[in-house]
Tab-separated table of C-alpha atoms and ligand atoms in Angstrom:
chain	number	residue	atom	x	y	z
B	2	MET	CA	-16.624	-19.489	4.148
B	3	ALA	CA	-15.188	-18.343	0.496
B	4	THR	CA	-12.974	-20.780	-1.198
B	5	LYS	CA	-9.923	-19.763	-3.644
B	6	GLU	CA	-11.810	-21.056	-6.502
B	7	GLU	CA	-15.075	-18.560	-6.408
B	8	ILE	CA	-12.197	-15.536	-6.769
B	9	ILE	CA	-12.426	-14.351	-10.377
B	10	GLN	CA	-8.661	-13.622	-11.161
B	11	GLU	CA	-9.404	-10.775	-13.913
B	12	ARG	CA	-11.125	-8.943	-11.232
B	13	LEU	CA	-8.635	-9.450	-8.519
B	14	PRO	CA	-8.011	-5.915	-6.169
B	15	ARG	CA	-4.897	-4.772	-7.056
B	16	HIS	CA	-3.971	-3.008	-3.778
B	17	ILE	CA	-5.830	-4.647	-0.446
B	18	ALA	CA	-5.031	-2.273	2.568
B	19	VAL	CA	-6.086	-4.035	6.128
B	20	ILE	CA	-7.003	-2.373	9.337
B	21	MET	CA	-6.162	-5.388	11.836
B	22	ASP	CA	-8.323	-4.631	14.871
B	23	GLY	CA	-9.872	-7.026	17.976
B	24	ASN	CA	-6.585	-8.321	19.403
B	25	GLY	CA	-7.283	-7.388	22.473
B	26	ARG	CA	-10.478	-8.296	22.878
B	27	TRP	CA	-9.347	-11.475	21.580
B	28	ALA	CA	-6.926	-11.897	24.449
B	29	LYS	CA	-9.492	-10.598	26.826
B	30	LYS	CA	-11.964	-13.252	26.019
B	31	ARG	CA	-9.578	-15.652	26.857
B	32	GLY	CA	-8.656	-14.172	29.956
B	33	ASN	CA	-5.166	-13.040	28.835
B	34	GLN	CA	-3.304	-9.786	28.297
B	35	ARG	CA	-3.746	-7.903	25.301
B	36	ILE	CA	-0.074	-8.775	23.945
B	37	PHE	CA	-1.307	-12.407	23.772
B	38	GLY	CA	-3.642	-11.094	21.230
B	39	HIS	CA	-1.019	-9.143	19.243
B	40	ARG	CA	1.081	-12.405	19.375
B	41	ASN	CA	-1.715	-14.136	18.019
B	42	GLY	CA	-2.588	-11.574	15.465
B	43	VAL	CA	1.148	-12.358	13.838
B	44	LYS	CA	-0.383	-15.576	12.356
B	45	SER	CA	-3.201	-13.684	10.683
B	46	VAL	CA	-0.725	-11.542	9.240
B	47	ARG	CA	1.374	-14.543	8.018
B	48	GLU	CA	-1.619	-16.162	6.435
B	49	THR	CA	-2.915	-13.146	4.808
B	50	VAL	CA	0.345	-12.321	3.158
B	51	GLU	CA	0.763	-15.983	1.890
B	52	ALA	CA	-2.857	-15.732	0.661
B	53	ALA	CA	-2.400	-12.243	-1.015
B	54	ALA	CA	0.920	-13.759	-2.495
B	55	GLU	CA	-0.670	-16.914	-3.865
B	56	LEU	CA	-3.619	-14.661	-5.651
B	57	GLY	CA	-1.549	-12.693	-6.858
B	58	VAL	CA	-2.239	-9.233	-5.521
B	59	SER	CA	0.444	-6.683	-6.393
B	60	TYR	CA	0.144	-4.695	-2.969
B	61	LEU	CA	-1.006	-5.598	0.752
B	62	THR	CA	-1.032	-2.845	3.096
B	63	LEU	CA	-1.034	-3.264	6.940
B	64	TYR	CA	-1.907	-0.802	9.741
B	65	ALA	CA	0.662	-2.160	11.812
B	66	PHE	CA	1.013	0.797	14.403
B	67	SER	CA	-0.956	4.305	14.351
B	68	ARG	CA	0.622	7.480	15.472
B	69	GLU	CA	-2.117	7.381	17.704
B	70	ASN	CA	-1.054	4.025	19.332
B	71	TRP	CA	1.458	5.959	21.130
B	72	ASN	CA	-1.304	6.688	23.579
B	73	ARG	CA	-1.390	2.935	24.973
B	74	PRO	CA	0.439	1.950	28.329
B	75	SER	CA	3.871	1.976	27.682
B	76	HIS	CA	4.444	-1.845	28.350
B	77	GLU	CA	1.935	-2.719	25.802
B	78	ILE	CA	3.963	-0.205	23.091
B	79	ASP	CA	7.226	-1.895	24.173
B	80	ALA	CA	5.627	-5.085	23.503
B	81	LEU	CA	4.373	-4.379	20.035
B	82	MET	CA	8.093	-2.907	19.300
B	83	SER	CA	9.621	-6.044	20.037
B	84	LEU	CA	7.070	-8.178	18.304
B	85	LEU	CA	7.221	-6.179	15.177
B	86	VAL	CA	11.371	-6.693	15.302
B	87	SER	CA	11.251	-10.622	16.202
B	88	THR	CA	8.484	-10.701	13.312
B	89	VAL	CA	10.445	-8.991	10.669
B	90	GLU	CA	13.494	-10.772	11.698
B	91	ARG	CA	11.833	-14.090	11.503
B	92	GLU	CA	9.698	-13.411	8.289
B	93	THR	CA	12.627	-12.105	5.966
B	94	LYS	CA	13.479	-15.384	4.841
B	95	THR	CA	9.875	-16.202	4.132
B	96	LEU	CA	9.560	-12.587	2.419
B	97	MET	CA	12.819	-13.784	0.036
B	98	ASP	CA	11.326	-17.122	-0.466
B	99	ASN	CA	8.047	-15.935	-2.143
B	100	ASN	CA	9.757	-12.832	-3.742
B	101	ILE	CA	7.984	-10.158	-1.608
B	102	GLN	CA	9.469	-6.852	-1.195
B	103	LEU	CA	8.864	-5.087	1.704
B	104	LEU	CA	7.866	-1.352	1.820
B	105	THR	CA	6.803	1.241	4.993
B	106	ILE	CA	4.707	3.980	4.838
B	107	GLY	CA	4.313	6.237	7.832
B	108	ASP	CA	7.074	8.175	10.203
B	109	VAL	CA	9.349	5.168	10.388
B	110	GLN	CA	11.973	7.780	11.862
B	111	GLY	CA	10.133	8.141	14.791
B	112	LEU	CA	10.192	4.541	15.757
B	113	PRO	CA	12.719	3.284	18.212
B	114	PHE	CA	16.577	2.809	16.410
B	115	LYS	CA	16.306	-0.903	17.038
B	116	VAL	CA	13.013	-1.189	15.204
B	117	GLN	CA	14.418	1.437	12.224
B	118	ASP	CA	17.483	-0.804	12.057
B	119	LYS	CA	15.600	-4.131	11.395
B	120	ILE	CA	13.207	-2.916	9.127
B	121	GLN	CA	15.857	-1.255	7.137
B	122	GLU	CA	17.524	-4.173	7.058
B	123	ALA	CA	14.523	-6.077	5.333
B	124	LEU	CA	13.999	-3.290	3.308
B	125	ASP	CA	17.211	-3.573	1.502
B	126	LYS	CA	16.972	-7.555	1.748
B	127	THR	CA	13.817	-7.273	-0.175
B	128	SER	CA	14.218	-4.600	-2.266
B	129	ALA	CA	15.032	-6.371	-5.650
B	130	ASN	CA	12.177	-8.619	-5.115
B	131	THR	CA	9.313	-8.512	-7.789
B	132	GLY	CA	6.417	-10.209	-6.320
B	133	LEU	CA	3.676	-8.795	-3.747
B	134	LYS	CA	4.835	-5.551	-2.234
B	135	LEU	CA	4.190	-5.935	1.312
B	136	VAL	CA	3.398	-2.094	2.702
B	137	LEU	CA	3.309	-1.851	6.687
B	138	ALA	CA	2.225	1.434	7.936
B	139	LEU	CA	4.112	2.218	10.755
B	140	ASN	CA	3.784	5.388	13.076
B	141	TYR	CA	1.362	6.078	10.041
B	142	SER	CA	-1.720	8.680	10.398
B	143	GLY	CA	-3.750	9.754	7.259
B	144	ARG	CA	-3.800	13.452	8.684
B	145	TRP	CA	-0.014	13.102	9.605
B	146	GLU	CA	0.552	12.489	6.179
B	147	LEU	CA	-1.573	14.940	4.738
B	148	SER	CA	-0.038	17.921	6.719
B	149	GLU	CA	3.623	16.526	5.892
B	150	ALA	CA	2.636	16.655	2.639
B	151	LEU	CA	1.461	20.300	2.554
B	152	ARG	CA	4.494	21.339	4.652
B	153	ARG	CA	6.710	19.871	2.275
B	154	PHE	CA	4.834	21.382	-0.853
B	155	GLY	CA	5.198	24.839	1.016
B	156	GLU	CA	8.904	24.589	1.435
B	157	ASP	CA	9.237	23.559	-2.191
B	158	TYR	CA	6.895	26.685	-3.144
B	159	LYS	CA	9.193	28.846	-0.984
B	160	ALA	CA	12.456	27.193	-2.848
B	161	GLY	CA	10.619	28.119	-6.017
B	162	ASN	CA	10.582	24.584	-7.398
B	163	VAL	CA	6.924	24.242	-7.636
B	164	SER	CA	3.783	26.759	-8.798
B	165	GLY	CA	1.464	27.737	-5.819
B	166	SER	CA	-1.760	25.919	-7.056
B	167	PRO	CA	-0.905	22.474	-7.266
B	168	ASP	CA	-3.369	19.709	-8.756
B	169	GLU	CA	-4.396	16.476	-7.245
B	170	LYS	CA	-1.969	14.766	-8.874
B	171	GLU	CA	0.865	17.178	-7.980
B	172	LEU	CA	-0.223	16.908	-4.313
B	173	ASN	CA	-0.243	13.128	-4.441
B	174	GLN	CA	3.490	13.128	-5.050
B	175	TYR	CA	3.735	14.206	-1.631
B	176	LEU	CA	2.211	11.544	-0.102
B	177	THR	CA	4.364	8.778	1.249
B	178	THR	CA	2.237	6.542	-0.914
B	179	SER	CA	3.251	8.176	-4.213
B	180	HIS	CA	4.318	5.395	-5.701
B	181	ILE	CA	1.662	3.305	-4.487
B	182	PRO	CA	-1.893	2.844	-6.440
B	183	ASP	CA	-5.005	3.556	-4.141
B	184	PRO	CA	-6.606	0.868	-2.464
B	185	ASP	CA	-9.327	-1.107	-4.353
B	186	LEU	CA	-10.702	-2.870	-0.796
B	187	LEU	CA	-10.192	-2.155	2.804
B	188	ILE	CA	-10.605	-4.677	5.357
B	189	ARG	CA	-11.679	-3.708	8.911
B	190	THR	CA	-11.614	-6.680	11.382
B	191	SER	CA	-13.636	-6.630	14.709
B	192	GLY	CA	-16.893	-5.254	14.126
B	193	GLU	CA	-15.583	-1.513	14.234
B	194	ALA	CA	-16.443	0.223	10.893
B	195	ARG	CA	-14.298	3.310	11.083
B	196	LEU	CA	-11.056	4.610	9.104
B	197	SER	CA	-9.126	5.535	12.467
B	198	ASN	CA	-7.006	8.152	10.378
B	199	PHE	CA	-5.919	5.519	7.748
B	200	LEU	CA	-5.211	6.442	4.197
B	201	LEU	CA	-7.316	9.060	4.532
B	202	TRP	CA	-6.675	10.420	0.817
B	203	GLN	CA	-6.084	7.156	-0.856
B	204	LEU	CA	-9.215	5.536	0.186
B	205	ALA	CA	-11.649	7.947	-1.647
B	206	TYR	CA	-13.015	5.215	-3.950
B	207	THR	CA	-11.914	2.387	-2.143
B	208	GLU	CA	-14.513	-0.584	-1.341
B	209	LEU	CA	-15.110	-0.689	2.511
B	210	TYR	CA	-15.619	-4.363	3.713
B	211	PHE	CA	-16.014	-4.670	7.649
B	212	THR	CA	-15.934	-8.346	9.204
B	213	ASP	CA	-16.988	-8.947	12.638
B	214	VAL	CA	-13.884	-11.606	12.867
B	215	LEU	CA	-11.453	-10.518	15.464
B	216	TRP	CA	-8.271	-10.306	13.585
B	217	PRO	CA	-6.036	-13.030	15.403
B	218	ASP	CA	-8.966	-15.267	13.995
B	219	PHE	CA	-8.685	-14.109	10.395
B	220	ARG	CA	-7.444	-16.635	8.155
B	221	LYS	CA	-6.716	-17.320	4.348
B	222	GLU	CA	-10.617	-18.254	3.866
B	223	ASN	CA	-11.840	-14.974	5.701
B	224	LEU	CA	-9.471	-12.669	2.751
B	225	PHE	CA	-10.998	-14.974	0.088
B	226	GLU	CA	-14.544	-14.184	1.386
B	227	ALA	CA	-13.507	-10.115	1.378
B	228	ILE	CA	-12.356	-10.426	-2.056
B	229	VAL	CA	-15.509	-12.367	-3.221
B	230	ASN	CA	-17.831	-9.587	-1.684
B	231	TYR	CA	-15.681	-7.078	-3.165
B	232	GLN	CA	-16.180	-8.843	-6.768
B	233	SER	CA	-19.767	-8.675	-6.084
B	234	ARG	CA	-19.827	-4.945	-6.236
B	235	GLU	CA	-20.448	-2.630	-9.084
B	236	ARG	CA	-17.761	0.360	-8.805
B	237	ARG	CA	-19.115	3.391	-10.602
B	238	PHE	CA	-16.582	5.888	-9.669
B	239	GLY	CA	-19.165	8.492	-9.518
B	240	LYS	CA	-20.468	7.461	-12.841
B	241	THR	CA	-24.097	6.122	-13.438
B	242	SER	CA	-24.498	2.389	-13.212
B	243	GLU	CA	-25.430	2.518	-17.035
B	244	GLN	CA	-22.086	4.117	-17.701
B	245	VAL	CA	-20.234	1.560	-16.135
B	246	VAL	CA	-22.073	-1.358	-17.799
B	247	ARG	CA	-21.830	0.300	-21.378
B	248	ASN	CA	-18.072	0.873	-20.896
B	249	LYS	CA	-16.015	-1.369	-18.555
B	250	SER	CA	-12.811	-0.483	-19.672
B	251	LYS	CA	-12.983	3.144	-18.620
B	252	ASN	CA	-14.117	2.093	-15.258
B	253	ASN	CA	-11.284	3.821	-13.290
B	254	ALA	CA	-11.003	5.943	-10.442
B	255	PRO	CA	-8.403	8.874	-10.603
B	256	GLN	CA	-4.694	7.082	-9.959
B	257	TYR	CA	-1.790	8.665	-9.124
B	258	GLY	CA	0.128	6.157	-7.992
X	303	FPP	C1	-5.240	-3.523	17.005
X	303	FPP	O1	-5.986	-4.655	17.743
X	303	FPP	C2	-3.975	-4.359	16.410
X	303	FPP	C3	-2.762	-3.244	16.486
X	303	FPP	C4	-2.726	-1.861	17.200
X	303	FPP	C5	-1.755	-4.033	16.059
X	303	FPP	C6	-1.612	-5.126	15.495
X	303	FPP	C7	-0.160	-5.580	15.215
X	303	FPP	C8	-0.138	-6.829	14.791
X	303	FPP	C9	-1.080	-7.966	14.397
X	303	FPP	C10	1.403	-7.703	15.317
X	303	FPP	C11	2.562	-7.138	14.531
X	303	FPP	C12	2.466	-7.044	12.968
X	303	FPP	C13	3.257	-7.211	12.108
X	303	FPP	C14	2.956	-6.639	10.669
X	303	FPP	C15	4.323	-7.825	12.373
X	303	FPP	P1	-6.278	-3.529	19.266
X	303	FPP	O2	-5.252	-3.883	20.395
X	303	FPP	O3	-6.863	-2.273	19.003
X	303	FPP	O4	-7.457	-4.797	19.871
X	303	FPP	P2	-8.962	-4.274	20.374
X	303	FPP	O5	-9.536	-3.209	19.599
X	303	FPP	O6	-9.855	-5.568	20.822
X	303	FPP	O7	-8.303	-3.606	21.500
């Protein structure tokens, strides 16, 4: 398992995104209900946020609830919503103590009012914090975000506010992540190797890291391991290896955030 000391500070990923997967299987292995896995997943959320803040990562995005998750049994959805409310309520002080700003992406207005209120409270309270930005993806999906962006662009076009041929930079302004840089590293736990409709536009040049660890078992050391692995890779952004080695300072992906 990797240690914090193995991480090269100068090459820290600025933005890490996480698909927290495997809660249900973790619980099942223990003969428990799926919600038991989600509850234990909160400990991993805490560890990951703490570790990212300690390291000096700028953005951490967690896929907490996808639009597709509405297809789960209603008792599991209710339990996940309650868990979200209680966790945000309980952890807002921790966010304040650690100068962490909470942000959200996704269709938050489609969540139950109680959840919206709690989230809004935490967003307001932490809005002046200048450390890690913790982004919760709530009622989010990549295709939803892209179709919303196109719909809103269409409205602006009809109103005469924009020209009819937007470039990538202009389209990026319509995404819920318009002020957030693209992720450098995506982690998915539980041995599944797919994107599940997460940040489809933003992950264009992101390094993908898949681990068999189930989310409730994910600890700081697992995050360090993912970062060490990321740092061993050469990010080429379409260039040749020789170009990248020759001119490291220009080794940047197109960034709109
Ligand atoms: C995926 O595991 C996990 C989720 C859909 C929810 C993740 C939520 C939490 C960890 C708790 C609340 C989060 C915050 C940020 C307060 P799964 O149920 O798909 O697992 P499985 O693939 O084994 O069934």
